[in-house]
mmCIF file of C-alpha atoms in Angstrom:
data_model
loop_
_atom_site.group_PDB
_atom_site.id
_atom_site.type_symbol
_atom_site.label_atom_id
_atom_site.label_comp_id
_atom_site.label_asym_id
_atom_site.label_seq_id
_atom_site.Cartn_x
_atom_site.Cartn_y
_atom_site.Cartn_z
ATOM 1 C CA MET A 1 31.823 51.917 -25.662
ATOM 2 C CA ILE A 2 32.707 55.576 -25.682
ATOM 3 C CA ALA A 3 36.284 56.079 -27.177
ATOM 4 C CA PRO A 4 38.881 57.699 -24.341
ATOM 5 C CA ALA A 5 39.087 61.035 -24.702
ATOM 6 C CA THR A 6 41.737 63.285 -23.361
ATOM 7 C CA SER A 7 40.259 64.560 -19.785
ATOM 8 C CA ALA A 8 37.668 63.780 -17.712
ATOM 9 C CA HIS A 9 34.963 67.004 -18.645
ATOM 10 C CA GLU A 10 35.552 65.461 -22.768
ATOM 11 C CA THR A 11 34.788 61.799 -21.671
ATOM 12 C CA ALA A 12 31.609 63.210 -19.475
ATOM 13 C CA ARG A 13 30.638 64.804 -22.626
ATOM 14 C CA ALA A 14 31.349 62.109 -24.829
ATOM 15 C CA LEU A 15 28.975 59.887 -22.519
ATOM 16 C CA VAL A 16 26.550 62.991 -22.498
ATOM 17 C CA LEU A 17 26.108 62.692 -26.061
ATOM 18 C CA ALA A 18 25.714 58.719 -26.234
ATOM 19 C CA HIS A 19 23.563 58.680 -23.434
ATOM 20 C CA GLY A 20 22.159 61.661 -21.834
ATOM 21 C CA TRP A 21 18.342 61.325 -21.943
ATOM 22 C CA ASN A 22 16.993 64.101 -19.487
ATOM 23 C CA ALA A 23 16.944 67.534 -19.236
ATOM 24 C CA ALA A 24 19.167 67.583 -16.931
ATOM 25 C CA SER A 25 21.912 65.640 -18.716
ATOM 26 C CA TYR A 26 24.032 68.599 -20.325
ATOM 27 C CA GLN A 27 24.390 70.245 -16.663
ATOM 28 C CA ILE A 28 26.764 67.883 -15.929
ATOM 29 C CA LEU A 29 29.284 69.502 -17.904
ATOM 30 C CA ASN A 30 28.832 73.104 -16.114
ATOM 31 C CA PRO A 31 32.196 74.557 -14.001
ATOM 32 C CA GLY A 32 31.951 73.652 -10.522
ATOM 33 C CA MET A 33 31.022 70.149 -11.536
ATOM 34 C CA ARG A 34 32.798 67.277 -9.579
ATOM 35 C CA LEU A 35 32.142 63.581 -11.671
ATOM 36 C CA TRP A 36 32.347 60.760 -10.589
ATOM 37 C CA PHE A 37 33.056 57.830 -13.452
ATOM 38 C CA ALA A 38 31.714 54.084 -12.398
ATOM 39 C CA ASP A 39 34.316 51.811 -12.460
ATOM 40 C CA ARG A 40 33.792 50.508 -16.331
ATOM 41 C CA GLY A 41 34.525 53.994 -17.513
ATOM 42 C CA ASP A 42 31.071 53.632 -19.333
ATOM 43 C CA ALA A 43 28.723 56.083 -17.030
ATOM 44 C CA VAL A 44 29.351 59.049 -15.213
ATOM 45 C CA VAL A 45 27.313 61.514 -12.375
ATOM 46 C CA GLY A 46 27.663 65.553 -11.886
ATOM 47 C CA TYR A 47 27.393 66.403 -8.387
ATOM 48 C CA VAL A 48 28.462 68.915 -6.272
ATOM 49 C CA ARG A 49 29.149 68.645 -2.495
ATOM 50 C CA HIS A 50 27.495 70.307 0.707
ATOM 51 C CA ARG A 51 28.864 69.084 3.892
ATOM 52 C CA SER A 52 27.243 65.409 3.921
ATOM 53 C CA THR A 53 25.673 65.448 1.425
ATOM 54 C CA ILE A 54 26.315 64.760 -2.782
ATOM 55 C CA ILE A 55 23.436 66.903 -4.606
ATOM 56 C CA VAL A 56 23.608 65.157 -8.298
ATOM 57 C CA ALA A 57 22.637 66.629 -11.129
ATOM 58 C CA GLY A 58 19.964 64.631 -13.015
ATOM 59 C CA ALA A 59 20.374 60.967 -12.707
ATOM 60 C CA PRO A 60 23.690 58.753 -13.586
ATOM 61 C CA VAL A 61 24.849 59.275 -17.418
ATOM 62 C CA CYS A 62 24.594 55.923 -18.629
ATOM 63 C CA ALA A 63 22.822 53.397 -20.504
ATOM 64 C CA HIS A 64 19.523 52.483 -19.906
ATOM 65 C CA GLU A 65 20.137 48.646 -19.152
ATOM 66 C CA ARG A 66 22.880 50.163 -16.434
ATOM 67 C CA LEU A 67 21.289 52.709 -14.810
ATOM 68 C CA GLU A 68 20.178 50.259 -11.784
ATOM 69 C CA SER A 69 24.236 48.900 -11.318
ATOM 70 C CA VAL A 70 25.690 52.649 -11.821
ATOM 71 C CA THR A 71 23.135 53.787 -9.497
ATOM 72 C CA ARG A 72 24.247 51.157 -6.812
ATOM 73 C CA GLU A 73 27.885 51.640 -7.459
ATOM 74 C CA PHE A 74 27.455 55.394 -6.617
ATOM 75 C CA HIS A 75 25.374 54.817 -3.896
ATOM 76 C CA SER A 76 28.391 52.721 -2.538
ATOM 77 C CA HIS A 77 30.886 55.532 -3.332
ATOM 78 C CA ALA A 78 28.866 57.935 -1.329
ATOM 79 C CA ASP A 79 28.343 55.701 1.598
ATOM 80 C CA SER A 80 32.169 55.031 1.811
ATOM 81 C CA GLY A 81 32.689 58.697 1.995
ATOM 82 C CA GLY A 82 29.974 59.215 4.717
ATOM 83 C CA ALA A 83 27.224 61.372 2.518
ATOM 84 C CA ARG A 84 23.838 61.095 1.662
ATOM 85 C CA VAL A 85 23.017 61.345 -1.828
ATOM 86 C CA LEU A 86 19.876 63.878 -3.080
ATOM 87 C CA TYR A 87 19.021 63.783 -7.044
ATOM 88 C CA PHE A 88 17.767 67.280 -8.290
ATOM 89 C CA GLY A 89 16.098 66.887 -11.683
ATOM 90 C CA ALA A 90 16.620 63.109 -12.492
ATOM 91 C CA GLY A 91 13.852 62.622 -14.359
ATOM 92 C CA GLU A 92 11.143 59.181 -14.344
ATOM 93 C CA ARG A 93 13.715 56.489 -14.936
ATOM 94 C CA LEU A 94 15.512 56.979 -11.799
ATOM 95 C CA GLU A 95 12.705 57.744 -9.841
ATOM 96 C CA ARG A 96 10.694 54.336 -10.523
ATOM 97 C CA LEU A 97 14.087 52.668 -9.635
ATOM 98 C CA LEU A 98 14.728 54.104 -6.332
ATOM 99 C CA LYS A 99 10.787 54.486 -5.285
ATOM 100 C CA ALA A 100 10.857 50.545 -6.275
ATOM 101 C CA ASP A 101 13.502 49.761 -3.382
ATOM 102 C CA GLY A 102 11.601 51.762 -0.484
ATOM 103 C CA ARG A 103 14.587 53.580 1.430
ATOM 104 C CA HIS A 104 13.996 56.659 -0.978
ATOM 105 C CA HIS A 105 11.853 59.636 -0.553
ATOM 106 C CA LEU A 106 10.558 61.742 -3.177
ATOM 107 C CA LEU A 107 9.650 65.385 -3.600
ATOM 108 C CA ARG A 108 8.050 66.401 -6.731
ATOM 109 C CA LEU A 109 9.303 69.790 -7.439
ATOM 110 C CA GLY A 110 7.623 70.349 -10.890
ATOM 111 C CA ALA A 111 7.585 68.615 -14.127
ATOM 112 C CA GLN A 112 9.995 68.302 -16.982
ATOM 113 C CA PRO A 113 8.160 69.859 -20.108
ATOM 114 C CA ASN A 114 8.124 67.396 -23.300
ATOM 115 C CA TRP A 115 6.732 68.135 -27.081
ATOM 116 C CA SER A 116 6.646 66.091 -30.251
ATOM 117 C CA PRO A 117 8.816 67.678 -33.161
ATOM 118 C CA ASN A 118 6.107 65.715 -35.358
ATOM 119 C CA ALA A 119 3.775 68.450 -33.601
ATOM 120 C CA TRP A 120 6.121 71.359 -34.466
ATOM 121 C CA PRO A 121 4.500 72.806 -37.511
ATOM 122 C CA THR A 122 0.735 72.673 -35.491
ATOM 123 C CA VAL A 123 2.417 74.669 -32.716
ATOM 124 C CA VAL A 124 3.434 77.150 -35.354
ATOM 125 C CA ARG A 125 0.596 77.319 -37.401
ATOM 126 C CA THR A 126 -1.788 77.871 -33.784
ATOM 127 C CA ARG A 127 0.495 80.055 -31.906
ATOM 128 C CA ALA A 128 0.785 83.755 -33.069
ATOM 129 C CA SER A 129 3.556 84.588 -29.968
ATOM 130 C CA LEU A 130 5.843 81.912 -31.809
ATOM 131 C CA ARG A 131 5.680 83.111 -34.729
ATOM 132 C CA ALA A 132 6.261 86.444 -33.894
ATOM 133 C CA GLN A 133 9.217 85.348 -31.868
ATOM 134 C CA LEU A 134 10.763 83.230 -35.075
ATOM 135 C CA HIS A 135 10.103 86.330 -37.570
ATOM 136 C CA ARG A 136 11.865 88.313 -34.992
ATOM 137 C CA ALA A 137 14.445 86.250 -34.852
ATOM 138 C CA ARG A 138 14.802 85.890 -38.794
ATOM 139 C CA ASN A 139 14.975 89.683 -39.124
ATOM 140 C CA LYS A 140 17.830 90.002 -36.710
ATOM 141 C CA GLY A 141 19.653 87.766 -39.013
ATOM 142 C CA VAL A 142 19.275 84.088 -36.980
ATOM 143 C CA ARG A 143 19.847 81.261 -39.210
ATOM 144 C CA VAL A 144 19.535 77.846 -38.014
ATOM 145 C CA GLU A 145 20.903 74.642 -40.081
ATOM 146 C CA GLU A 146 21.652 71.286 -39.693
ATOM 147 C CA LEU A 147 24.816 69.726 -39.281
ATOM 148 C CA ALA A 148 26.016 66.419 -39.826
ATOM 149 C CA PRO A 149 27.587 64.922 -36.923
ATOM 150 C CA ALA A 150 30.768 64.611 -38.939
ATOM 151 C CA ASP A 151 30.388 68.416 -39.854
ATOM 152 C CA VAL A 152 30.250 69.232 -36.189
ATOM 153 C CA SER A 153 34.144 69.087 -35.563
ATOM 154 C CA ARG A 154 34.519 71.660 -38.593
ATOM 155 C CA HIS A 155 32.566 73.817 -36.733
ATOM 156 C CA LEU A 156 33.582 73.603 -33.370
ATOM 157 C CA VAL A 157 35.964 77.167 -33.444
ATOM 158 C CA ALA A 158 32.930 78.663 -34.039
ATOM 159 C CA LEU A 159 30.495 76.902 -31.760
ATOM 160 C CA ARG A 160 32.483 77.911 -29.032
ATOM 161 C CA SER A 161 33.131 81.669 -29.741
ATOM 162 C CA VAL A 162 29.145 81.819 -29.884
ATOM 163 C CA LEU A 163 29.153 80.212 -26.627
ATOM 164 C CA ALA A 164 31.413 82.247 -25.002
ATOM 165 C CA ARG A 165 30.248 85.501 -26.563
ATOM 166 C CA TRP A 166 26.477 84.049 -24.577
ATOM 167 C CA LEU A 167 28.050 83.232 -21.416
ATOM 168 C CA GLU A 168 29.360 86.886 -21.493
ATOM 169 C CA ARG A 169 26.708 88.888 -22.299
ATOM 170 C CA PRO A 170 24.967 90.986 -19.491
ATOM 171 C CA ARG A 171 22.429 88.560 -17.783
ATOM 172 C CA GLY A 172 19.047 90.370 -18.562
ATOM 173 C CA ARG A 173 19.228 90.929 -22.038
ATOM 174 C CA GLY A 174 18.334 88.807 -25.112
#
């Protein structure tokens, strides 16, 4: 169970960190997204509404074993408001679940990339362009270090500052 948070956004973030599994999971935290929480408080859906359509970013964020019941609960919520649900970037787990019920249609727009961290040394060794980008970052003073989960809160102000500067930068520049 997720510890209570002081805001809906913080609760959603905690759920994403605990259960986010696809590339779209973190997108629900972006400005402009509406958040819906399951009655139990252990699942969240991020969406925007356009007329009578609810467009969901990814799949419901919840424990894997709760995906079916949370999806049913969310659809009930949408039905009660006279809306239909469209999932965008939901991934294979939800695809399998919805395909099985025969009431949903599937339109694939692309594939979610995947890679194995175990293969990283080989990828770097065999891709000159990637090595060049890593050297460029190192020459610009970019440094990466792993933080233990307990240390993240200590660096939160600095991390938020970096994020704010990145979001404020002119688009089209690295």
